[in-house]
């Protein structure tokens, strides 16, 4: 038994009261610890800061058994007790470990939203799943001393907090106490909206946010409009108002003229406070950068790498090559080369360029523009792997067997010269027998070996069985004015899958190398679904004739089996949607718990450092671990990486929300002149308030309020994902095909309102269909 485990046992015995908490080797035959002791132990370990934690980040049956010295047949009883605690909601499984119900991580990203009666700040976690219940309150301690020039936190700020539970907190009181680790955003008491001027001065502001819009327009008194002109996008601050009339507000900032669809992305940029103007010192640093030299690099310029990207890509950060392995001990195997732009050579830790990149977290992609993580001098020039130009890279050479298993790999700091820049359809056409003047010379030397290696990787993927959801994504094509010209679903090609598999393997290799070198890093992790969501899934699947036992732990291949059962049936779409909603959201963490969706034990993002800060961190970690240069992780990396992981996870969610809302606004504007038109669609969401509808041709999302479903009284059945009529027993279910009429479009808010066109009526379900006598069928 290692000394670390011995220390854990002593700590567990000393900290937990009662005779069972002080077990030794001699009384190992005693029963497992009590339920209260287990919950207290999990809470105590989760409260400990990473450096003080005596157990691994994952706390499960094995760790608890070791801590309390539970052995033999008693482990079976312990397993049953843990399962019962999870089913009762006393603990919950997250990050492949057990946590107290509703527990927050030690480092939490939170919004400071109010003050209590004593004047202390109150905060709520930014990333909170409402399915877990109300978000816990955090009371934020005001620092007694602050560094010169450091702003004090206030209402409306976003901050990284170090939190710890408050013992004995009542349900309506703050459950956590927190201290500010880092202030991320200053407060802006602002509502974004469209200014409508009134003759003689003043006017009204139409909010663009759906929630603000529901509360009504804002009144701007003469003199409070600032420099705003009619039709401008403005940020305004609400003022004290009486109970009657519109809420008064004052324009604080003129964002710009809202005179075309080209301004739509500006709404999301300002609404989500996405940094889109680089600081002068960051731009100056980028302009001072000079092309990297061969100093400390291997020369790989003779390898005919190619980049394969979307046709409209402006930056190219990955290049690939493959060839049959010449080792006779690996018949049918391949050597794979993946070269990634060496961004770390130009963006050093702690510089203005680095601070700007961390603040952005990632590039944000709108239909009409890109908000890049790095200035164009870096992203589109020095780091872009342009054809026939020398470019620095961090590359990995991997050897795979004929069945796609990775046999070995090694990382190198190199100089490459890409042979060609190809688009996905262009590379696919060459393989399919229609090469052009660029791809034809590469067909035999580069493309066919790449596809042969991909065939091996595909076999390994089939064996690994990652989650295989079929949910195509739409793409918008804009005209010169920035309006939607058409919406389509791009074809998924083998060229896409090839690059995806090469990148996944390189990401795995990076995580494995850094773990082997005991180098701190940021993992890309994806948790398994919670037991509560799995039980809800089982109840739903029973309504469509698919059996799934409750309480079991599912692997991705079992989800794939469920999806295969409904393939090409009327239930295919709804089951894919519900399985997707059962999944957790991927995130960046420093305590690894694996990637459930990809079915991988360790995974890190390495392949896109131009557009993701997480990948830049991994590049620096590799440089430090392998001694590839002085521009690796800083000495305090282990202490600061948890905060960085939290910050870039939030930046990713911010970008996703902004991109989604911009698409919604563009499509709402596209449909604004089609009021009264009828469309085919599907029920994409069911709530107590009504139905969300997704149109088949554009993918536009809209809403049908429950009051517009007819004269029947509809009840929300969460387990069935349906609204069920009390009298008719008709059910509007998630995934149902429907015909709807557009009755309202609000382009500013990206909102569409429909009414149901009742043709044959909604379907009756197995659970709710009436018997011959008319009574609802029991379960």
XYZ file of C-alpha atoms in Angstrom:
779
model
C 0.000 0.000 0.000
C 1.465 3.373 -0.993
C 2.153 6.065 1.568
C -0.303 8.383 -0.214
C -3.161 5.947 0.376
C -2.058 5.472 3.987
C -2.255 9.224 4.526
C -5.726 9.269 2.975
C -6.906 6.555 5.369
C -5.522 8.347 8.407
C -7.115 11.599 7.271
C -10.476 9.942 6.661
C -10.382 8.248 10.037
C -9.420 11.402 11.898
C -11.914 13.696 10.210
C -15.085 11.604 10.271
C -16.704 11.014 13.693
C -17.871 7.664 14.991
C -16.218 4.263 15.337
C -16.637 3.320 11.680
C -14.518 6.278 10.602
C -11.401 4.963 12.323
C -11.172 1.552 10.743
C -7.849 -0.231 10.551
C -6.606 -3.416 8.981
C -7.729 -5.373 12.055
C -11.431 -4.469 11.933
C -11.817 -4.602 8.134
C -14.673 -7.091 8.590
C -16.958 -4.427 10.015
C -19.771 -3.079 7.816
C -19.249 -0.189 5.408
C -19.446 3.418 6.669
C -22.843 4.967 7.278
C -24.688 6.978 4.683
C -24.047 10.177 6.649
C -20.311 9.446 6.812
C -20.123 8.868 3.073
C -21.947 12.098 2.211
C -19.810 14.056 4.695
C -16.615 12.514 3.316
C -17.513 13.348 -0.310
C -18.409 16.907 0.666
C -15.170 17.352 2.627
C -13.012 16.132 -0.249
C -14.853 18.265 -2.797
C -14.451 21.349 -0.613
C -10.684 20.942 -0.460
C -8.661 23.060 -2.854
C -6.823 21.058 -5.556
C -3.466 21.345 -3.829
C -4.853 20.160 -0.467
C -6.990 17.326 -1.825
C -5.885 13.930 -0.505
C -7.784 11.881 -3.051
C -7.856 12.070 -6.859
C -10.342 14.444 -8.505
C -12.609 11.470 -9.154
C -14.336 10.185 -6.015
C -16.108 6.888 -6.579
C -16.579 3.489 -4.984
C -12.893 2.591 -5.213
C -11.695 5.805 -3.573
C -14.284 5.610 -0.782
C -13.484 1.944 -0.169
C -9.796 2.736 0.161
C -10.378 5.716 2.437
C -12.582 3.714 4.836
C -10.711 0.435 4.327
C -13.759 -1.433 3.023
C -12.797 -4.810 1.577
C -14.182 -8.070 0.357
C -17.911 -8.661 0.374
C -18.497 -5.320 2.127
C -17.658 -3.587 -1.161
C -20.883 -5.003 -2.631
C -22.878 -3.408 0.187
C -20.969 -0.144 -0.349
C -21.825 -0.193 -4.063
C -25.532 -0.649 -3.298
C -25.443 2.173 -0.752
C -23.811 4.562 -3.249
C -26.398 3.642 -5.879
C -29.203 4.310 -3.384
C -27.707 7.666 -2.389
C -27.510 8.664 -6.044
C -31.075 7.589 -6.810
C -32.382 9.469 -3.755
C -30.567 12.621 -4.825
C -28.270 12.810 -1.780
C -25.270 12.765 -4.126
C -24.920 13.185 -7.875
C -22.457 11.832 -10.391
C -20.522 14.465 -12.326
C -17.103 14.344 -13.939
C -17.176 10.565 -13.441
C -17.198 11.025 -9.697
C -19.628 11.500 -6.836
C -20.485 14.983 -5.586
C -22.829 16.364 -2.934
C -26.194 17.239 -4.448
C -25.979 20.641 -6.152
C -22.327 21.131 -5.193
C -20.249 23.810 -6.893
C -16.615 23.294 -7.901
C -14.015 25.031 -5.728
C -13.352 27.532 -8.543
C -16.620 28.857 -9.970
C -17.396 31.436 -12.638
C -20.225 33.571 -11.263
C -22.252 36.730 -11.906
C -22.576 39.249 -9.069
C -26.246 40.162 -9.259
C -27.283 41.901 -6.028
C -26.487 42.805 -2.411
C -27.994 41.450 0.773
C -29.314 43.482 3.732
C -25.803 43.800 5.147
C -24.476 45.192 1.870
C -22.529 42.037 0.933
C -22.477 41.018 -2.714
C -24.549 38.036 -3.868
C -23.544 35.887 -6.830
C -24.912 32.965 -8.844
C -22.938 30.450 -10.941
C -22.921 31.244 -14.671
C -23.023 27.619 -15.784
C -25.909 26.026 -13.924
C -28.233 23.319 -15.179
C -31.753 24.287 -14.095
C -32.659 20.598 -14.106
C -30.604 20.346 -10.893
C -32.891 22.838 -9.169
C -32.483 26.538 -8.326
C -28.959 27.908 -8.617
C -27.279 28.198 -5.199
C -26.585 31.681 -3.818
C -23.030 32.754 -3.045
C -22.245 35.544 -0.608
C -19.047 37.254 -1.727
C -16.637 38.539 0.868
C -15.266 42.003 0.113
C -11.453 41.973 0.337
C -10.068 44.047 3.203
C -7.100 45.061 1.121
C -6.870 45.440 -2.599
C -3.905 46.051 -4.831
C -3.360 49.598 -6.121
C -5.379 50.220 -9.276
C -7.455 47.056 -8.801
C -11.205 47.780 -9.153
C -13.531 46.635 -6.392
C -16.152 44.067 -7.435
C -19.707 45.333 -7.828
C -23.187 44.326 -8.932
C -23.202 43.300 -12.595
C -19.611 42.038 -12.628
C -18.524 38.564 -13.674
C -15.758 36.989 -11.627
C -13.880 33.804 -10.858
C -14.660 32.898 -7.257
C -13.070 30.492 -4.796
C -16.102 29.091 -2.980
C -16.737 26.931 0.047
C -20.037 25.703 1.537
C -21.583 27.488 4.517
C -22.409 24.856 7.173
C -26.035 24.822 8.267
C -27.244 27.253 5.597
C -31.035 27.384 5.321
C -32.756 26.841 1.928
C -33.437 30.565 1.395
C -29.951 31.653 2.515
C -26.653 31.672 0.605
C -25.235 28.152 0.515
C -21.681 29.239 -0.280
C -19.195 31.881 0.711
C -16.838 33.085 -1.999
C -13.873 35.325 -2.520
C -12.944 36.975 -5.795
C -9.967 35.348 -7.472
C -10.189 37.366 -10.656
C -12.556 40.056 -11.897
C -13.398 39.345 -15.539
C -15.869 42.039 -16.578
C -16.876 45.421 -15.223
C -20.547 46.067 -14.693
C -22.600 47.663 -17.434
C -26.193 48.280 -16.394
C -27.279 48.309 -19.997
C -30.031 47.091 -22.241
C -29.276 46.859 -25.950
C -31.973 48.014 -28.339
C -33.053 49.932 -31.444
C -33.625 53.659 -30.948
C -36.754 55.181 -32.485
C -36.512 58.998 -32.384
C -39.489 61.236 -31.660
C -39.869 64.661 -33.305
C -38.790 67.295 -30.825
C -36.355 65.033 -28.980
C -36.285 61.802 -27.066
C -37.911 58.613 -28.296
C -38.235 54.951 -27.487
C -35.890 51.958 -27.428
C -37.067 48.550 -28.636
C -34.997 45.953 -26.696
C -33.363 43.247 -28.756
C -33.179 40.692 -25.947
C -36.245 38.436 -25.861
C -36.692 38.755 -22.083
C -36.266 42.534 -22.126
C -38.600 42.792 -25.132
C -41.284 40.908 -23.211
C -41.141 43.608 -20.505
C -41.867 46.322 -23.083
C -40.209 49.274 -24.790
C -38.155 51.883 -22.928
C -38.986 55.608 -22.794
C -36.149 58.024 -23.612
C -36.781 61.598 -22.464
C -35.568 64.571 -24.543
C -31.901 65.118 -23.793
C -31.322 61.511 -22.710
C -30.804 60.216 -26.266
C -27.202 61.408 -26.440
C -25.858 61.210 -30.009
C -28.262 58.465 -31.067
C -30.110 58.880 -34.353
C -33.295 57.173 -35.472
C -32.570 53.525 -36.297
C -29.331 53.341 -34.290
C -28.379 50.384 -32.145
C -27.875 51.778 -28.641
C -26.982 50.635 -25.128
C -29.109 52.323 -22.483
C -29.395 52.362 -18.708
C -32.773 52.063 -16.990
C -33.752 54.820 -14.578
C -36.138 54.930 -11.648
C -39.724 54.901 -12.911
C -43.207 55.036 -11.488
C -45.611 52.136 -11.532
C -47.464 53.443 -14.582
C -46.203 53.946 -18.123
C -43.071 52.749 -19.863
C -39.805 52.207 -18.031
C -37.560 55.257 -18.387
C -34.005 54.876 -19.668
C -31.008 56.911 -20.791
C -28.787 56.163 -23.804
C -25.248 55.489 -22.614
C -23.602 54.318 -25.833
C -24.298 54.501 -29.554
C -23.217 51.107 -30.870
C -23.774 51.875 -34.548
C -26.320 52.304 -37.307
C -28.706 49.392 -37.711
C -29.310 49.946 -41.405
C -28.853 46.429 -42.813
C -28.515 42.778 -41.898
C -24.744 43.348 -41.757
C -25.276 44.888 -38.328
C -26.975 41.770 -36.931
C -23.787 40.209 -35.616
C -23.017 43.485 -33.804
C -26.055 42.833 -31.620
C -24.676 39.519 -30.389
C -21.174 40.941 -29.974
C -22.420 43.719 -27.696
C -25.139 41.693 -25.964
C -22.626 39.031 -24.910
C -19.788 41.534 -24.340
C -17.500 39.705 -26.757
C -14.172 41.570 -27.026
C -13.911 42.540 -30.689
C -11.411 45.415 -30.712
C -7.803 44.455 -30.043
C -5.887 46.635 -27.561
C -3.310 48.869 -29.234
C -0.443 47.144 -27.428
C -1.609 43.713 -28.677
C -1.791 44.953 -32.278
C 1.637 46.544 -31.950
C 3.086 43.301 -30.629
C 1.587 41.393 -33.553
C 2.989 43.862 -36.090
C 6.450 43.600 -34.537
C 6.472 39.812 -34.965
C 8.840 38.421 -37.588
C 8.787 35.024 -39.333
C 10.232 32.201 -37.256
C 13.615 30.819 -38.204
C 15.074 27.296 -38.298
C 16.707 27.844 -34.914
C 15.887 24.803 -32.754
C 13.670 23.232 -35.430
C 13.782 20.097 -37.521
C 13.499 20.541 -41.275
C 10.333 18.804 -42.531
C 9.920 20.936 -45.633
C 10.379 17.948 -47.953
C 7.244 16.216 -46.600
C 4.355 17.016 -48.999
C 1.822 18.128 -46.388
C -1.592 19.378 -47.518
C -4.202 21.469 -45.752
C -7.846 20.424 -46.201
C -10.347 23.016 -44.955
C -13.698 24.619 -45.790
C -13.606 26.458 -49.104
C -14.027 29.853 -47.394
C -11.367 29.290 -44.692
C -8.904 32.166 -44.254
C -6.561 30.597 -41.723
C -5.072 27.128 -42.027
C -3.667 25.747 -38.790
C -3.380 22.022 -39.574
C -1.679 20.052 -42.331
C -1.562 16.268 -42.816
C 0.391 13.556 -44.596
C 0.448 9.757 -44.474
C 2.466 6.899 -45.935
C 2.624 3.122 -45.513
C 4.848 2.162 -42.576
C 8.140 0.736 -43.822
C 8.608 -1.346 -40.669
C 8.214 -5.041 -41.609
C 6.911 -5.700 -38.107
C 3.840 -3.561 -38.911
C 2.340 -5.042 -42.092
C -0.501 -2.926 -43.464
C 0.256 -0.154 -40.993
C 0.795 3.546 -41.649
C 2.823 6.497 -40.479
C 0.764 9.667 -40.010
C 2.089 13.211 -39.776
C -0.030 16.044 -38.346
C 1.556 19.503 -38.315
C -0.094 22.341 -36.372
C 0.763 26.031 -36.648
C 3.289 27.021 -33.971
C 1.325 29.879 -32.424
C 3.349 29.710 -29.206
C 6.363 30.990 -31.154
C 4.577 34.312 -31.641
C 2.268 34.546 -28.600
C 4.302 34.354 -25.390
C 2.624 33.826 -22.016
C 1.841 37.024 -20.135
C 2.248 39.426 -23.066
C -0.488 41.854 -24.213
C -1.196 39.525 -27.149
C -1.588 36.585 -24.779
C -3.833 38.482 -22.356
C -6.049 39.542 -25.239
C -6.281 35.959 -26.533
C -7.217 34.613 -23.093
C -9.911 37.262 -22.684
C -11.464 36.180 -26.001
C -10.927 32.474 -25.319
C -11.704 31.475 -28.885
C -12.640 32.868 -32.270
C -16.344 33.524 -32.832
C -17.822 32.710 -36.248
C -20.824 34.654 -37.505
C -22.361 34.261 -40.983
C -21.100 37.722 -41.965
C -17.870 38.076 -40.009
C -15.337 36.425 -37.722
C -14.197 37.825 -34.390
C -10.734 36.224 -34.264
C -8.868 35.231 -31.122
C -5.654 36.621 -32.616
C -4.956 39.595 -34.919
C -4.825 38.863 -38.650
C -1.067 39.432 -38.729
C -0.777 36.246 -36.638
C -3.840 34.196 -37.608
C -4.014 34.806 -41.372
C -0.351 35.451 -42.064
C 2.530 34.265 -39.887
C 0.747 31.185 -38.472
C -1.406 30.217 -41.445
C 0.070 27.165 -43.182
C -0.027 28.682 -46.660
C 1.011 26.526 -49.627
C 4.634 26.718 -50.792
C 5.643 29.004 -47.898
C 7.876 28.095 -44.944
C 5.876 27.964 -41.722
C 6.817 26.897 -38.159
C 4.808 24.045 -36.665
C 4.569 21.677 -33.756
C 4.062 18.281 -35.346
C 3.376 14.742 -34.271
C 4.375 11.599 -36.137
C 2.135 8.658 -35.272
C 2.365 5.003 -36.266
C -0.835 2.974 -36.538
C -1.464 -0.699 -37.175
C -3.593 -2.044 -40.008
C -6.600 -2.032 -37.664
C -6.063 1.650 -36.811
C -4.618 1.172 -33.311
C -1.964 3.749 -32.449
C 1.326 1.961 -31.784
C 3.445 4.984 -30.953
C 3.974 8.682 -31.499
C 6.475 11.508 -31.061
C 6.259 15.310 -31.060
C 8.676 17.617 -32.888
C 9.180 21.342 -33.389
C 9.630 21.749 -37.126
C 9.544 23.920 -40.214
C 7.191 22.730 -42.962
C 6.166 23.858 -46.428
C 2.628 22.837 -47.376
C 2.373 21.416 -50.900
C -1.202 22.565 -51.514
C -4.327 24.086 -50.040
C -7.424 21.957 -50.727
C -11.098 22.389 -49.891
C -13.094 19.420 -48.595
C -15.159 18.974 -51.798
C -12.017 19.404 -53.909
C -10.110 16.643 -52.088
C -13.166 14.375 -52.149
C -13.682 14.933 -55.871
C -10.081 13.902 -56.549
C -10.550 10.625 -54.681
C -13.885 10.067 -56.444
C -12.237 10.353 -59.862
C -12.520 14.042 -60.709
C -9.209 15.701 -59.774
C -8.454 19.265 -60.854
C -5.175 20.953 -61.755
C -4.239 21.374 -58.068
C -5.232 17.965 -56.711
C -4.203 15.818 -59.681
C -0.414 15.946 -59.003
C -1.079 14.981 -55.359
C -3.489 12.130 -56.000
C -1.070 9.186 -55.849
C 1.630 10.643 -53.597
C -0.525 12.267 -50.949
C -4.294 11.838 -51.231
C -4.577 8.081 -51.774
C -2.212 7.304 -48.858
C -4.261 9.659 -46.676
C -7.478 7.842 -47.565
C -5.847 4.441 -47.010
C -4.705 5.525 -43.544
C -8.190 6.893 -42.861
C -9.677 3.487 -43.719
C -7.540 2.001 -40.926
C -8.552 4.752 -38.488
C -12.191 4.137 -39.369
C -11.813 0.517 -38.284
C -10.411 1.687 -34.949
C -13.273 4.160 -34.565
C -15.822 1.399 -35.162
C -14.109 -0.678 -32.485
C -14.016 2.289 -30.067
C -17.711 3.043 -30.733
C -18.005 6.766 -29.910
C -21.435 8.350 -29.648
C -22.882 8.566 -33.157
C -25.696 11.123 -33.214
C -27.178 12.100 -36.581
C -28.005 15.809 -36.205
C -27.009 17.744 -39.347
C -26.074 21.424 -39.039
C -27.419 24.156 -41.276
C -25.334 26.785 -43.067
C -26.472 30.263 -44.107
C -25.447 31.905 -47.391
C -25.765 35.702 -47.371
C -26.172 38.062 -50.320
C -24.171 41.270 -50.830
C -26.484 43.204 -48.531
C -25.935 40.690 -45.729
C -29.424 39.156 -45.966
C -30.083 35.415 -46.083
C -29.984 34.157 -49.668
C -30.427 30.468 -48.848
C -30.088 27.927 -46.071
C -28.683 24.478 -46.691
C -27.226 21.458 -44.905
C -23.686 20.770 -46.194
C -22.994 17.244 -47.320
C -20.891 15.250 -44.877
C -17.938 13.877 -46.872
C -15.232 11.327 -46.133
C -12.801 14.243 -46.479
C -14.397 15.786 -43.370
C -14.241 12.507 -41.486
C -10.602 11.953 -42.473
C -9.437 15.255 -41.004
C -11.588 14.687 -37.929
C -10.009 11.284 -37.220
C -6.454 12.579 -37.799
C -7.109 15.462 -35.389
C -8.675 13.227 -32.722
C -5.656 10.912 -32.799
C -3.251 13.865 -32.535
C -5.250 15.269 -29.597
C -5.074 11.921 -27.808
C -1.321 11.750 -28.436
C -0.859 15.207 -26.900
C -2.792 14.268 -23.740
C -0.884 11.001 -23.381
C 2.501 12.691 -23.780
C 1.743 15.380 -21.203
C 0.364 12.865 -18.703
C 3.449 10.671 -19.118
C 5.677 13.698 -18.450
C 3.514 14.742 -15.453
C 3.030 18.118 -17.096
C -0.021 20.197 -16.053
C -2.476 20.682 -18.903
C -6.046 21.559 -19.787
C -8.113 18.515 -20.803
C -11.151 18.492 -23.031
C -13.609 16.481 -20.949
C -17.170 15.283 -21.427
C -19.093 13.769 -18.548
C -21.385 10.770 -18.717
C -25.120 11.494 -18.399
C -26.531 11.821 -14.905
C -28.606 8.993 -13.462
C -31.642 11.291 -13.355
C -31.396 12.038 -17.076
C -30.866 8.358 -17.891
C -33.988 7.409 -15.940
C -35.971 10.087 -17.789
C -34.600 8.729 -21.077
C -35.681 5.209 -20.155
C -39.220 6.404 -19.424
C -39.379 8.270 -22.716
C -38.002 5.370 -24.774
C -40.669 3.096 -23.315
C -43.288 5.288 -25.022
C -41.772 4.561 -28.449
C -41.284 0.825 -27.851
C -37.585 0.848 -26.925
C -36.656 -0.867 -23.673
C -33.942 0.532 -21.414
C -33.526 -0.628 -17.844
C -33.427 2.141 -15.248
C -30.440 2.699 -12.980
C -27.761 1.272 -15.272
C -24.631 3.061 -16.426
C -24.616 3.414 -20.219
C -21.639 3.538 -22.535
C -21.663 5.302 -25.928
C -22.067 2.008 -27.802
C -25.320 1.348 -25.927
C -26.646 4.738 -26.995
C -25.631 3.836 -30.551
C -27.636 0.631 -30.226
C -30.697 2.664 -29.240
C -30.214 4.956 -32.237
C -29.809 1.938 -34.540
C -33.159 0.536 -33.349
C -35.012 3.649 -34.513
C -33.014 4.247 -37.700
C -35.329 4.988 -40.662
C -38.442 4.934 -38.458
C -40.865 7.708 -37.560
C -39.146 7.989 -34.184
C -35.599 8.488 -35.501
C -35.544 12.280 -35.218
C -37.125 12.561 -31.782
C -34.908 9.833 -30.279
C -31.774 11.541 -31.622
C -32.958 14.818 -30.078
C -33.745 13.267 -26.682
C -30.462 11.331 -26.582
C -28.626 14.589 -27.353
C -30.427 16.368 -24.500
C -29.468 13.538 -22.164
C -25.771 14.294 -22.702
C -23.670 16.588 -20.550
C -21.838 19.586 -22.023
C -18.147 19.240 -22.808
C -15.771 21.543 -20.936
C -12.144 22.328 -20.220
C -10.763 20.991 -16.921
C -7.447 20.296 -15.232
C -8.703 17.218 -13.364
C -9.314 14.657 -16.080
C -12.451 12.537 -16.083
C -12.395 11.387 -19.715
C -14.462 12.139 -22.786
C -17.708 10.186 -22.771
C -18.894 11.126 -26.276
C -15.637 10.128 -27.971
C -15.251 7.160 -25.587
C -11.695 8.181 -24.702
C -9.947 8.083 -21.336
C -7.815 11.147 -21.995
C -8.264 13.902 -24.523
C -6.915 17.434 -25.020
C -7.330 20.074 -27.714
C -4.046 20.487 -29.608
C -4.954 21.031 -33.256
C -6.441 24.572 -33.446
C -4.263 27.061 -31.532
C -5.127 29.903 -33.929
C -8.773 29.879 -32.820
C -8.796 28.198 -29.360
C -6.794 29.268 -26.322
C -6.994 25.741 -24.868
C -4.874 24.448 -27.764
C -2.296 27.185 -27.197
C -2.013 26.050 -23.565
C -1.420 22.475 -24.722
C 1.255 23.650 -27.189
C 3.067 25.474 -24.402
C 2.770 22.406 -22.187
C 4.378 20.228 -24.888
C 7.186 22.744 -25.363
C 7.878 22.741 -21.607
C 7.547 18.974 -21.180
C 9.776 18.058 -24.133
C 12.302 20.876 -23.787
C 11.462 22.333 -27.197
C 12.193 25.950 -26.330
C 11.877 28.770 -23.777
C 8.300 29.679 -24.743
C 6.454 26.959 -22.830
C 4.110 27.207 -19.858
C 5.052 29.724 -17.150
C 6.353 28.441 -13.789
C 3.018 29.075 -12.026
C 1.042 27.069 -14.597
C -0.230 24.447 -12.158
C -1.809 27.146 -9.985
C -3.386 29.238 -12.762
C -4.612 26.537 -15.171
C -7.836 25.723 -13.217
C -8.872 29.373 -13.518
C -7.940 29.439 -17.209
C -9.979 26.267 -17.841
C -13.034 27.809 -16.182
C -12.630 31.059 -18.107
C -12.242 29.504 -21.564
C -15.143 27.108 -20.943
C -17.342 30.142 -20.288
C -15.955 31.902 -23.374
C -16.867 28.881 -25.490
C -20.450 28.880 -24.225
C -20.634 32.631 -24.806
C -19.508 32.179 -28.413
C -22.017 29.387 -29.036
C -24.883 31.498 -27.700
C -23.845 34.524 -29.766
C -23.515 32.482 -32.959
C -26.886 30.801 -32.421
C -28.702 34.072 -31.683
C -27.233 35.750 -34.766
C -28.492 32.941 -36.991
C -31.926 33.241 -35.359
C -32.042 36.997 -36.037
C -30.957 36.615 -39.661
C -33.578 33.957 -40.361
C -36.286 35.955 -38.557
C -35.470 38.905 -40.826
C -35.561 36.554 -43.824
C -39.091 35.424 -42.862
C -40.430 38.806 -41.739
C -42.246 39.399 -45.052
C -43.860 35.940 -45.012
C -46.453 36.552 -42.272
C -49.408 34.253 -42.875
C -47.403 31.686 -44.811
C -47.563 28.024 -43.820
C -44.503 25.847 -43.179
C -43.689 22.248 -42.402
C -41.697 21.650 -39.245
C -41.100 19.556 -36.147
C -41.708 20.076 -32.463
C -38.172 20.774 -31.202
C -39.016 21.571 -27.586
C -41.881 21.174 -25.131
C -42.387 23.373 -22.052
C -45.218 24.358 -19.751
C -45.552 27.575 -21.755
C -45.939 25.964 -25.177
C -44.156 24.310 -28.100
C -40.911 25.208 -29.830
C -41.042 24.517 -33.567
C -38.143 24.057 -35.988
C -38.989 24.626 -39.659
C -37.878 21.959 -42.107
C -36.613 24.173 -44.935
C -34.650 26.853 -43.037
C -34.104 25.311 -39.616
C -35.691 28.442 -38.097
C -36.896 28.088 -34.520
C -40.142 29.627 -33.298
C -42.741 29.255 -30.572
C -46.415 28.387 -30.212
C -47.828 29.661 -26.890
C -49.886 27.048 -25.089
C -52.957 29.308 -25.323
C -52.868 29.010 -29.135
C -53.135 25.206 -29.154
C -56.914 25.174 -28.956
C -59.698 25.253 -26.401
C -58.511 22.121 -24.575
C -56.531 22.394 -21.341
C -53.030 21.075 -21.980
C -50.854 19.522 -19.290
C -47.055 19.316 -19.544
C -45.812 15.724 -19.263
C -42.045 15.992 -18.721
C -41.374 12.271 -18.986
C -43.300 12.016 -22.244
C -41.842 15.307 -23.594
C -45.387 16.305 -24.522
C -48.312 18.636 -23.912
C -51.365 16.428 -23.379
C -54.974 17.617 -23.718
C -57.029 16.973 -20.594
C -60.229 16.213 -22.529
C -59.081 14.999 -25.931
C -55.974 13.131 -24.664
C -54.248 14.389 -27.791
C -50.535 14.916 -27.331
C -48.129 17.332 -28.969
C -44.816 15.522 -28.586
C -41.190 16.352 -29.123
C -40.306 15.360 -32.692
C -43.860 15.455 -34.069
C -44.244 16.635 -37.673
C -46.507 19.681 -37.799
C -47.797 22.342 -40.173
C -47.660 25.864 -38.747
C -48.599 29.386 -39.817
C -46.237 32.294 -39.162
C -48.145 35.005 -37.255
C -45.318 37.238 -35.992
C -41.623 37.854 -36.678
C -39.337 40.014 -34.514
C -35.955 40.169 -36.300
C -34.261 42.215 -33.570
C -34.957 39.545 -30.974
C -34.667 36.658 -33.437
C -38.151 35.554 -32.399
C -40.843 33.860 -34.478
C -44.380 33.058 -33.332
C -46.480 30.388 -34.986
C -49.927 28.940 -34.680
C -50.717 25.314 -35.337
C -52.563 24.414 -38.529
C -54.744 21.567 -37.289
C -55.156 19.201 -40.198
C -55.496 15.621 -39.001
C -54.887 16.658 -35.386
C -51.940 15.741 -33.200
C -51.108 12.129 -32.589
C -52.360 10.104 -29.661
C -49.584 8.282 -27.859
C -49.439 4.775 -26.506
C -49.474 6.157 -22.993
C -52.354 8.591 -23.533
C -54.514 7.024 -26.244
C -58.068 6.387 -25.016
C -59.515 2.941 -24.665
C -62.724 2.054 -26.456
C -64.701 3.521 -23.569
C -62.806 6.824 -23.861
C -60.828 6.626 -20.595
C -57.078 7.248 -20.747
C -54.968 4.113 -20.831
C -52.871 3.440 -17.723
C -49.183 2.656 -17.835
